[in-house]
Amino acid sequence: MSRIIHGLMLLFIATGAVLCFGPWYDTRATLVLTALFKLLGLVIAFIAAFTTFSRLDSGDPQRRPWLLLAIGLLLYAGGQSVLASYQVCLDVRSPFPSVGDPLFVASYPLIIGALFWFCVIAIHSGLPLGKSLVFWSPALLVLIVFAAGSYPLLASIIKANDPGMETFLNIFYPVTSFIALAPCLVMLRTGLKFRGGRLLLVWLPITLGFTTVLVSDIFFAYLVADKMACIESLVDFLYVSGYALISIGTLSQANLLK
Amino acid sequence: MSDQLIDKIVEILGPFMGETMARASLRVYVNEIKINKGSFEPQYLDLLVLRLRTGLTAFAGKDKAQSLINDILRLKQRGGV
């Protein structure tokens, strides 16, 4: 079963690459397909996260963070469905900001909360995952990178002199993405400790997926601020593959509990 | 605890958490029991299982953890300890 899941999702990512990096990238068909791929990845991830929540016992420590993650993914999928509706139904590029942005904004605290919750559960699991400082070291690294790298990014956003809401979102997305990267990389390091086991197939794709999406968010902020149209197809591909990876991980977790 | 028993438990836990993590966890838990009890005797397998259960439950929930624990306890019934 897990081989089928992984095969299908890798096919999904490969198709995303063909769509985003082919000469047909700017055509309507490609825009529609990439929009639908993103939505499909998120919907699968939501269903799998919710299935995981429902398969866990009420006393299981991971049950509530899985619910939080499922709700976060649902809101995120809601935001993505708004963007997709522009591309599929109205045949226009989705505006920025759009009515999907409140849904995206609402989803981030839930996803960040769930990821931090998973970290806290992991460190209290009693498994040899390293002492506190070592365990949290990826988060500290993100903090240092953020402290060093946020100024040029935020300065270029502010310099762009966009309207208030646009500026707020361009600051909100990369800043929350950096915050989300912290627990994400902690869980990535934790996941790598399970190499050779089924838990690796859960945590490696989930954390790589979120990392990809969060890095795309940061790229997207540059894209909007600096009008870097040349990386648009790369950003689209990163989103498609990120959502596919998250769905692989969440499906693997739901499958593990069957 | 005999290396043979460790290998048998690793065989059960390895496909779930990976061989390296399974061995590392067992080494830590067995050492903890040795510190508290002076040595690790086969009758302390229940204590070991108790420590393993917390870690397994954290990542896979009670039911999956219990099914892995049952496999380990079956080793005792089969005289593997």
mmCIF file of C-alpha atoms in Angstrom:
data_model
loop_
_atom_site.group_PDB
_atom_site.id
_atom_site.type_symbol
_atom_site.label_atom_id
_atom_site.label_comp_id
_atom_site.label_asym_id
_atom_site.label_seq_id
_atom_site.Cartn_x
_atom_site.Cartn_y
_atom_site.Cartn_z
ATOM 1 C CA MET A 1 0.000 0.000 0.000
ATOM 2 C CA SER A 2 2.696 2.509 1.003
ATOM 3 C CA ARG A 3 4.626 1.700 -2.214
ATOM 4 C CA ILE A 4 1.509 2.541 -4.244
ATOM 5 C CA ILE A 5 1.095 5.816 -2.320
ATOM 6 C CA HIS A 6 4.715 6.770 -2.900
ATOM 7 C CA GLY A 7 4.622 5.760 -6.569
ATOM 8 C CA LEU A 8 1.481 7.803 -7.237
ATOM 9 C CA MET A 9 2.761 10.848 -5.421
ATOM 10 C CA LEU A 10 6.145 10.769 -7.160
ATOM 11 C CA LEU A 11 4.261 10.580 -10.450
ATOM 12 C CA PHE A 12 2.254 13.568 -9.221
ATOM 13 C CA ILE A 13 5.484 15.534 -8.550
ATOM 14 C CA ALA A 14 7.005 14.491 -11.896
ATOM 15 C CA THR A 15 3.863 15.657 -13.710
ATOM 16 C CA GLY A 16 4.082 18.940 -11.786
ATOM 17 C CA ALA A 17 7.675 19.348 -12.995
ATOM 18 C CA VAL A 18 6.674 18.688 -16.611
ATOM 19 C CA LEU A 19 3.836 21.210 -16.344
ATOM 20 C CA CYS A 20 5.881 23.935 -14.649
ATOM 21 C CA PHE A 21 9.156 23.643 -16.564
ATOM 22 C CA GLY A 22 7.837 22.878 -20.050
ATOM 23 C CA PRO A 23 7.351 25.481 -22.808
ATOM 24 C CA TRP A 24 3.602 25.189 -22.149
ATOM 25 C CA TYR A 25 3.917 26.707 -18.635
ATOM 26 C CA ASP A 26 2.071 29.927 -19.420
ATOM 27 C CA THR A 27 -0.883 28.287 -21.180
ATOM 28 C CA ARG A 28 -4.380 28.116 -19.707
ATOM 29 C CA ALA A 29 -4.338 24.312 -19.577
ATOM 30 C CA THR A 30 -1.167 24.336 -17.460
ATOM 31 C CA LEU A 31 -2.471 27.024 -15.119
ATOM 32 C CA VAL A 32 -5.676 25.055 -14.609
ATOM 33 C CA LEU A 33 -3.831 21.773 -14.076
ATOM 34 C CA THR A 34 -1.293 23.194 -11.606
ATOM 35 C CA ALA A 35 -4.098 24.929 -9.691
ATOM 36 C CA LEU A 36 -6.025 21.642 -9.500
ATOM 37 C CA PHE A 37 -2.883 19.660 -8.576
ATOM 38 C CA LYS A 38 -2.202 21.998 -5.661
ATOM 39 C CA LEU A 39 -5.787 21.704 -4.457
ATOM 40 C CA LEU A 40 -5.780 17.917 -4.853
ATOM 41 C CA GLY A 41 -2.555 17.583 -2.834
ATOM 42 C CA LEU A 42 -3.988 19.689 -0.012
ATOM 43 C CA VAL A 43 -7.349 17.906 0.032
ATOM 44 C CA ILE A 44 -5.615 14.495 0.193
ATOM 45 C CA ALA A 45 -3.371 15.789 3.008
ATOM 46 C CA PHE A 46 -6.406 17.106 4.924
ATOM 47 C CA ILE A 47 -8.337 13.826 4.546
ATOM 48 C CA ALA A 48 -5.296 11.773 5.611
ATOM 49 C CA ALA A 49 -4.575 14.047 8.607
ATOM 50 C CA PHE A 50 -8.215 13.862 9.697
ATOM 51 C CA THR A 51 -8.218 10.072 9.215
ATOM 52 C CA THR A 52 -5.115 9.882 11.426
ATOM 53 C CA PHE A 53 -6.879 11.972 14.081
ATOM 54 C CA SER A 54 -9.958 9.727 13.975
ATOM 55 C CA ARG A 55 -7.845 6.542 14.164
ATOM 56 C CA LEU A 56 -6.021 7.691 17.292
ATOM 57 C CA ASP A 57 -7.464 6.951 20.715
ATOM 58 C CA SER A 58 -8.744 9.892 22.802
ATOM 59 C CA GLY A 59 -5.794 9.492 25.186
ATOM 60 C CA ASP A 60 -3.146 9.443 22.473
ATOM 61 C CA PRO A 61 -0.780 12.416 22.742
ATOM 62 C CA GLN A 62 -0.680 13.010 18.968
ATOM 63 C CA ARG A 63 -4.450 13.060 18.508
ATOM 64 C CA ARG A 64 -5.035 16.791 19.118
ATOM 65 C CA PRO A 65 -2.061 18.058 17.085
ATOM 66 C CA TRP A 66 -3.240 15.896 14.168
ATOM 67 C CA LEU A 67 -6.677 17.538 14.444
ATOM 68 C CA LEU A 68 -5.021 20.962 14.564
ATOM 69 C CA LEU A 69 -2.971 20.074 11.485
ATOM 70 C CA ALA A 70 -6.075 18.743 9.693
ATOM 71 C CA ILE A 71 -7.998 21.992 10.370
ATOM 72 C CA GLY A 72 -4.966 24.019 9.259
ATOM 73 C CA LEU A 73 -4.754 22.015 6.035
ATOM 74 C CA LEU A 74 -8.509 22.408 5.462
ATOM 75 C CA LEU A 75 -8.255 26.199 5.790
ATOM 76 C CA TYR A 76 -5.190 26.161 3.531
ATOM 77 C CA ALA A 77 -7.088 24.046 0.983
ATOM 78 C CA GLY A 78 -9.955 26.561 1.273
ATOM 79 C CA GLY A 79 -7.551 29.377 0.393
ATOM 80 C CA GLN A 80 -6.127 27.353 -2.474
ATOM 81 C CA SER A 81 -9.634 26.583 -3.784
ATOM 82 C CA VAL A 82 -10.302 30.342 -4.002
ATOM 83 C CA LEU A 83 -7.089 30.773 -6.052
ATOM 84 C CA ALA A 84 -7.992 27.766 -8.198
ATOM 85 C CA SER A 85 -11.475 29.113 -8.855
ATOM 86 C CA TYR A 86 -9.971 32.263 -10.390
ATOM 87 C CA GLN A 87 -7.749 30.176 -12.668
ATOM 88 C CA VAL A 88 -10.262 27.425 -13.519
ATOM 89 C CA CYS A 89 -13.612 29.232 -13.587
ATOM 90 C CA LEU A 90 -12.734 32.838 -14.370
ATOM 91 C CA ASP A 91 -9.701 32.099 -16.565
ATOM 92 C CA VAL A 92 -7.620 34.805 -14.892
ATOM 93 C CA ARG A 93 -4.514 34.722 -12.735
ATOM 94 C CA SER A 94 -5.518 34.886 -9.092
ATOM 95 C CA PRO A 95 -5.266 38.403 -7.715
ATOM 96 C CA PHE A 96 -3.066 39.252 -4.763
ATOM 97 C CA PRO A 97 -4.441 39.796 -2.207
ATOM 98 C CA SER A 98 -7.594 37.718 -2.713
ATOM 99 C CA VAL A 99 -10.471 36.473 -0.576
ATOM 100 C CA GLY A 100 -8.410 33.293 -0.128
ATOM 101 C CA ASP A 101 -5.792 35.140 1.922
ATOM 102 C CA PRO A 102 -7.803 35.278 5.201
ATOM 103 C CA LEU A 103 -8.034 31.473 4.985
ATOM 104 C CA PHE A 104 -4.277 31.139 4.380
ATOM 105 C CA VAL A 105 -3.576 33.587 7.222
ATOM 106 C CA ALA A 106 -5.852 31.640 9.595
ATOM 107 C CA SER A 107 -4.242 28.317 8.657
ATOM 108 C CA TYR A 108 -0.666 29.258 9.579
ATOM 109 C CA PRO A 109 -1.049 29.518 13.388
ATOM 110 C CA LEU A 110 -2.798 26.119 13.413
ATOM 111 C CA ILE A 111 -0.107 24.436 11.307
ATOM 112 C CA ILE A 112 2.695 26.058 13.332
ATOM 113 C CA GLY A 113 0.950 25.058 16.588
ATOM 114 C CA ALA A 114 0.564 21.454 15.404
ATOM 115 C CA LEU A 115 4.228 21.234 14.321
ATOM 116 C CA PHE A 116 5.477 22.632 17.653
ATOM 117 C CA TRP A 117 3.124 20.227 19.471
ATOM 118 C CA PHE A 118 4.638 17.277 17.561
ATOM 119 C CA CYS A 119 8.102 18.486 18.642
ATOM 120 C CA VAL A 120 7.074 18.665 22.313
ATOM 121 C CA ILE A 121 5.570 15.155 22.130
ATOM 122 C CA ALA A 122 8.739 13.858 20.457
ATOM 123 C CA ILE A 123 11.105 15.285 23.070
ATOM 124 C CA HIS A 124 8.950 13.837 25.877
ATOM 125 C CA SER A 125 8.677 10.436 24.189
ATOM 126 C CA GLY A 126 11.729 9.134 26.014
ATOM 127 C CA LEU A 127 13.292 8.017 22.729
ATOM 128 C CA PRO A 128 16.971 8.963 22.385
ATOM 129 C CA LEU A 129 16.444 12.001 20.148
ATOM 130 C CA GLY A 130 19.192 14.109 21.705
ATOM 131 C CA LYS A 131 19.405 16.458 24.655
ATOM 132 C CA SER A 132 17.219 19.582 24.650
ATOM 133 C CA LEU A 133 19.782 21.866 23.011
ATOM 134 C CA VAL A 134 20.618 19.323 20.301
ATOM 135 C CA PHE A 135 16.944 18.503 19.735
ATOM 136 C CA TRP A 136 15.979 22.160 19.274
ATOM 137 C CA SER A 137 19.177 23.105 17.386
ATOM 138 C CA PRO A 138 17.474 23.224 13.927
ATOM 139 C CA ALA A 139 14.999 25.764 15.357
ATOM 140 C CA LEU A 140 17.877 27.854 16.705
ATOM 141 C CA LEU A 141 19.521 27.701 13.287
ATOM 142 C CA VAL A 142 16.321 29.015 11.665
ATOM 143 C CA LEU A 143 16.227 31.816 14.231
ATOM 144 C CA ILE A 144 19.807 32.813 13.398
ATOM 145 C CA VAL A 145 19.147 32.680 9.622
ATOM 146 C CA PHE A 146 15.966 34.714 10.126
ATOM 147 C CA ALA A 147 17.778 37.323 12.218
ATOM 148 C CA ALA A 148 20.479 37.604 9.557
ATOM 149 C CA GLY A 149 18.362 37.325 6.423
ATOM 150 C CA SER A 150 15.033 38.948 7.231
ATOM 151 C CA TYR A 151 16.189 42.543 6.843
ATOM 152 C CA PRO A 152 16.935 42.460 3.072
ATOM 153 C CA LEU A 153 13.689 40.566 2.419
ATOM 154 C CA LEU A 154 11.489 42.793 4.546
ATOM 155 C CA ALA A 155 13.245 45.947 3.320
ATOM 156 C CA SER A 156 12.551 45.030 -0.317
ATOM 157 C CA ILE A 157 8.885 44.403 0.554
ATOM 158 C CA ILE A 158 8.539 47.741 2.337
ATOM 159 C CA LYS A 159 10.455 49.533 -0.438
ATOM 160 C CA ALA A 160 8.004 48.122 -2.996
ATOM 161 C CA ASN A 161 5.412 50.604 -1.600
ATOM 162 C CA ASP A 162 2.480 48.266 -2.178
ATOM 163 C CA PRO A 163 -0.958 48.956 -0.666
ATOM 164 C CA GLY A 164 -1.341 48.215 3.059
ATOM 165 C CA MET A 165 -2.948 44.778 2.840
ATOM 166 C CA GLU A 166 -0.458 43.593 0.226
ATOM 167 C CA THR A 167 2.469 44.772 2.340
ATOM 168 C CA PHE A 168 0.985 43.109 5.442
ATOM 169 C CA LEU A 169 0.598 39.782 3.627
ATOM 170 C CA ASN A 170 4.053 40.018 2.068
ATOM 171 C CA ILE A 171 5.494 40.434 5.544
ATOM 172 C CA PHE A 172 3.127 37.938 7.233
ATOM 173 C CA TYR A 173 3.795 35.018 4.870
ATOM 174 C CA PRO A 174 7.600 34.958 4.972
ATOM 175 C CA VAL A 175 7.737 35.757 8.716
ATOM 176 C CA THR A 176 5.248 33.003 9.634
ATOM 177 C CA SER A 177 6.995 30.699 7.162
ATOM 178 C CA PHE A 178 10.272 31.244 9.007
ATOM 179 C CA ILE A 179 8.509 30.557 12.321
ATOM 180 C CA ALA A 180 6.956 27.384 10.874
ATOM 181 C CA LEU A 181 10.325 26.268 9.510
ATOM 182 C CA ALA A 182 11.670 26.033 13.061
ATOM 183 C CA PRO A 183 9.498 23.110 14.298
ATOM 184 C CA CYS A 184 9.480 21.682 10.792
ATOM 185 C CA LEU A 185 13.260 21.277 10.726
ATOM 186 C CA VAL A 186 13.243 19.919 14.288
ATOM 187 C CA MET A 187 10.812 17.212 13.140
ATOM 188 C CA LEU A 188 12.853 16.668 9.962
ATOM 189 C CA ARG A 189 15.909 15.897 12.105
ATOM 190 C CA THR A 190 13.728 13.662 14.297
ATOM 191 C CA GLY A 191 12.314 11.884 11.243
ATOM 192 C CA LEU A 192 15.813 11.165 9.929
ATOM 193 C CA LYS A 193 16.544 9.313 13.181
ATOM 194 C CA PHE A 194 13.989 6.707 12.053
ATOM 195 C CA ARG A 195 15.798 5.806 8.826
ATOM 196 C CA GLY A 196 14.902 2.329 7.684
ATOM 197 C CA GLY A 197 11.558 2.465 9.522
ATOM 198 C CA ARG A 198 8.016 3.376 8.565
ATOM 199 C CA LEU A 199 8.152 6.482 10.754
ATOM 200 C CA LEU A 200 10.737 7.918 8.338
ATOM 201 C CA LEU A 201 8.158 7.594 5.545
ATOM 202 C CA VAL A 202 5.789 9.691 7.658
ATOM 203 C CA TRP A 203 8.020 12.452 8.941
ATOM 204 C CA LEU A 204 10.475 12.888 6.075
ATOM 205 C CA PRO A 205 7.817 13.719 3.435
ATOM 206 C CA ILE A 206 5.708 15.833 5.827
ATOM 207 C CA THR A 207 8.619 17.974 6.957
ATOM 208 C CA LEU A 208 10.244 18.182 3.507
ATOM 209 C CA GLY A 209 6.823 19.111 2.106
ATOM 210 C CA PHE A 210 6.254 21.888 4.624
ATOM 211 C CA THR A 211 9.842 23.078 4.191
ATOM 212 C CA THR A 212 9.294 23.263 0.422
ATOM 213 C CA VAL A 213 6.011 25.166 0.836
ATOM 214 C CA LEU A 214 7.511 27.548 3.377
ATOM 215 C CA VAL A 215 10.536 28.241 1.193
ATOM 216 C CA SER A 216 8.092 28.845 -1.697
ATOM 217 C CA ASP A 217 6.272 31.379 0.495
ATOM 218 C CA ILE A 218 9.555 33.205 1.038
ATOM 219 C CA PHE A 219 10.315 33.080 -2.720
ATOM 220 C CA PHE A 220 6.763 34.260 -3.412
ATOM 221 C CA ALA A 221 7.350 37.339 -1.249
ATOM 222 C CA TYR A 222 10.431 38.135 -3.371
ATOM 223 C CA LEU A 223 8.430 37.386 -6.501
ATOM 224 C CA VAL A 224 5.760 39.935 -5.587
ATOM 225 C CA ALA A 225 8.147 42.516 -4.136
ATOM 226 C CA ASP A 226 10.758 42.417 -6.863
ATOM 227 C CA LYS A 227 8.506 41.337 -9.707
ATOM 228 C CA MET A 228 10.780 38.343 -10.328
ATOM 229 C CA ALA A 229 8.546 36.717 -12.925
ATOM 230 C CA CYS A 230 11.384 34.394 -13.957
ATOM 231 C CA ILE A 231 10.988 32.265 -10.805
ATOM 232 C CA GLU A 232 7.199 31.986 -11.065
ATOM 233 C CA SER A 233 7.288 28.491 -12.569
ATOM 234 C CA LEU A 234 9.793 27.378 -9.905
ATOM 235 C CA VAL A 235 7.518 28.719 -7.149
ATOM 236 C CA ASP A 236 4.540 26.911 -8.705
ATOM 237 C CA PHE A 237 6.515 23.654 -8.900
ATOM 238 C CA LEU A 238 7.689 23.985 -5.290
ATOM 239 C CA TYR A 239 4.086 24.413 -4.136
ATOM 240 C CA VAL A 240 2.861 21.404 -6.175
ATOM 241 C CA SER A 241 5.667 19.149 -4.920
ATOM 242 C CA GLY A 242 5.396 20.462 -1.350
ATOM 243 C CA TYR A 243 1.683 19.643 -1.154
ATOM 244 C CA ALA A 244 2.323 16.229 -2.742
ATOM 245 C CA LEU A 245 5.018 15.466 -0.147
ATOM 246 C CA ILE A 246 2.755 16.538 2.720
ATOM 247 C CA SER A 247 0.029 14.252 1.392
ATOM 248 C CA ILE A 248 2.521 11.348 1.099
ATOM 249 C CA GLY A 249 3.516 11.782 4.744
ATOM 250 C CA THR A 250 -0.010 12.178 6.086
ATOM 251 C CA LEU A 251 -1.229 9.195 4.025
ATOM 252 C CA SER A 252 1.675 7.117 5.370
ATOM 253 C CA GLN A 253 0.707 8.045 8.946
ATOM 254 C CA ALA A 254 -2.974 7.188 8.361
ATOM 255 C CA ASN A 255 -1.870 3.915 6.746
ATOM 256 C CA LEU A 256 0.438 3.147 9.695
ATOM 257 C CA LEU A 257 -2.509 3.282 12.104
ATOM 258 C CA LYS A 258 -4.780 1.049 10.040
ATOM 259 C CA MET B 1 20.189 -9.018 28.359
ATOM 260 C CA SER B 2 21.511 -11.301 25.657
ATOM 261 C CA ASP B 3 22.460 -9.889 22.276
ATOM 262 C CA GLN B 4 20.144 -12.497 20.796
ATOM 263 C CA LEU B 5 17.138 -11.032 22.616
ATOM 264 C CA ILE B 6 18.106 -7.503 21.589
ATOM 265 C CA ASP B 7 18.288 -8.700 17.986
ATOM 266 C CA LYS B 8 14.826 -10.267 18.279
ATOM 267 C CA ILE B 9 13.313 -7.059 19.681
ATOM 268 C CA VAL B 10 15.097 -5.012 17.009
ATOM 269 C CA GLU B 11 13.567 -7.320 14.397
ATOM 270 C CA ILE B 12 10.131 -6.340 15.733
ATOM 271 C CA LEU B 13 10.781 -2.610 16.165
ATOM 272 C CA GLY B 14 13.130 -2.058 13.202
ATOM 273 C CA PRO B 15 10.503 -1.977 10.442
ATOM 274 C CA PHE B 16 8.590 0.603 12.474
ATOM 275 C CA MET B 17 11.243 2.946 13.891
ATOM 276 C CA GLY B 18 14.352 1.855 11.993
ATOM 277 C CA GLU B 19 17.056 -0.454 13.231
ATOM 278 C CA THR B 20 19.374 2.305 14.457
ATOM 279 C CA MET B 21 16.695 3.976 16.584
ATOM 280 C CA ALA B 22 15.440 0.624 17.878
ATOM 281 C CA ARG B 23 18.958 -0.404 19.015
ATOM 282 C CA ALA B 24 19.687 3.041 20.485
ATOM 283 C CA SER B 25 16.401 3.036 22.448
ATOM 284 C CA LEU B 26 17.007 -0.473 23.782
ATOM 285 C CA ARG B 27 20.562 0.436 24.803
ATOM 286 C CA VAL B 28 19.334 3.512 26.707
ATOM 287 C CA TYR B 29 16.454 1.706 28.430
ATOM 288 C CA VAL B 30 18.503 -1.364 29.363
ATOM 289 C CA ASN B 31 21.206 0.892 30.820
ATOM 290 C CA GLU B 32 18.570 2.768 32.838
ATOM 291 C CA ILE B 33 17.254 -0.514 34.242
ATOM 292 C CA LYS B 34 20.802 -1.680 35.003
ATOM 293 C CA ILE B 35 21.439 1.551 36.942
ATOM 294 C CA ASN B 36 18.211 1.152 38.941
ATOM 295 C CA LYS B 37 18.297 -2.614 39.474
ATOM 296 C CA GLY B 38 22.007 -3.353 39.366
ATOM 297 C CA SER B 39 21.725 -5.613 36.340
ATOM 298 C CA PHE B 40 19.325 -6.477 33.555
ATOM 299 C CA GLU B 41 17.628 -9.803 34.167
ATOM 300 C CA PRO B 42 15.071 -11.375 31.825
ATOM 301 C CA GLN B 43 12.299 -10.736 34.347
ATOM 302 C CA TYR B 44 12.821 -7.008 33.804
ATOM 303 C CA LEU B 45 11.506 -7.299 30.247
ATOM 304 C CA ASP B 46 8.202 -5.841 31.514
ATOM 305 C CA LEU B 47 10.038 -2.717 32.700
ATOM 306 C CA LEU B 48 11.721 -2.427 29.329
ATOM 307 C CA VAL B 49 8.380 -2.786 27.583
ATOM 308 C CA LEU B 50 6.921 -0.046 29.788
ATOM 309 C CA ARG B 51 9.653 2.380 28.676
ATOM 310 C CA LEU B 52 9.264 1.366 25.042
ATOM 311 C CA ARG B 53 5.492 1.864 25.194
ATOM 312 C CA THR B 54 5.835 5.607 25.979
ATOM 313 C CA GLY B 55 8.059 6.205 22.964
ATOM 314 C CA LEU B 56 5.991 4.100 20.606
ATOM 315 C CA THR B 57 2.696 5.662 21.753
ATOM 316 C CA ALA B 58 4.095 9.155 21.145
ATOM 317 C CA PHE B 59 4.573 8.390 17.456
ATOM 318 C CA ALA B 60 1.985 5.770 16.587
ATOM 319 C CA GLY B 61 -0.783 5.851 19.146
ATOM 320 C CA LYS B 62 -1.756 3.347 21.827
ATOM 321 C CA ASP B 63 -3.142 0.623 19.556
ATOM 322 C CA LYS B 64 -0.143 0.363 17.243
ATOM 323 C CA ALA B 65 2.217 0.602 20.242
ATOM 324 C CA GLN B 66 0.309 -2.189 21.994
ATOM 325 C CA SER B 67 0.484 -4.437 18.943
ATOM 326 C CA LEU B 68 4.300 -4.020 18.831
ATOM 327 C CA ILE B 69 4.527 -4.570 22.597
ATOM 328 C CA ASN B 70 2.436 -7.752 22.275
ATOM 329 C CA ASP B 71 4.903 -9.027 19.666
ATOM 330 C CA ILE B 72 7.774 -8.375 22.108
ATOM 331 C CA LEU B 73 5.953 -10.035 25.013
ATOM 332 C CA ARG B 74 5.291 -13.066 22.813
ATOM 333 C CA LEU B 75 9.072 -13.577 22.787
ATOM 334 C CA LYS B 76 8.842 -14.198 26.540
ATOM 335 C CA GLN B 77 5.994 -16.685 26.109
ATOM 336 C CA ARG B 78 7.943 -18.483 23.391
ATOM 337 C CA GLY B 79 10.864 -18.746 25.768
ATOM 338 C CA GLY B 80 12.950 -16.312 23.783
ATOM 339 C CA VAL B 81 14.067 -14.607 27.013
#
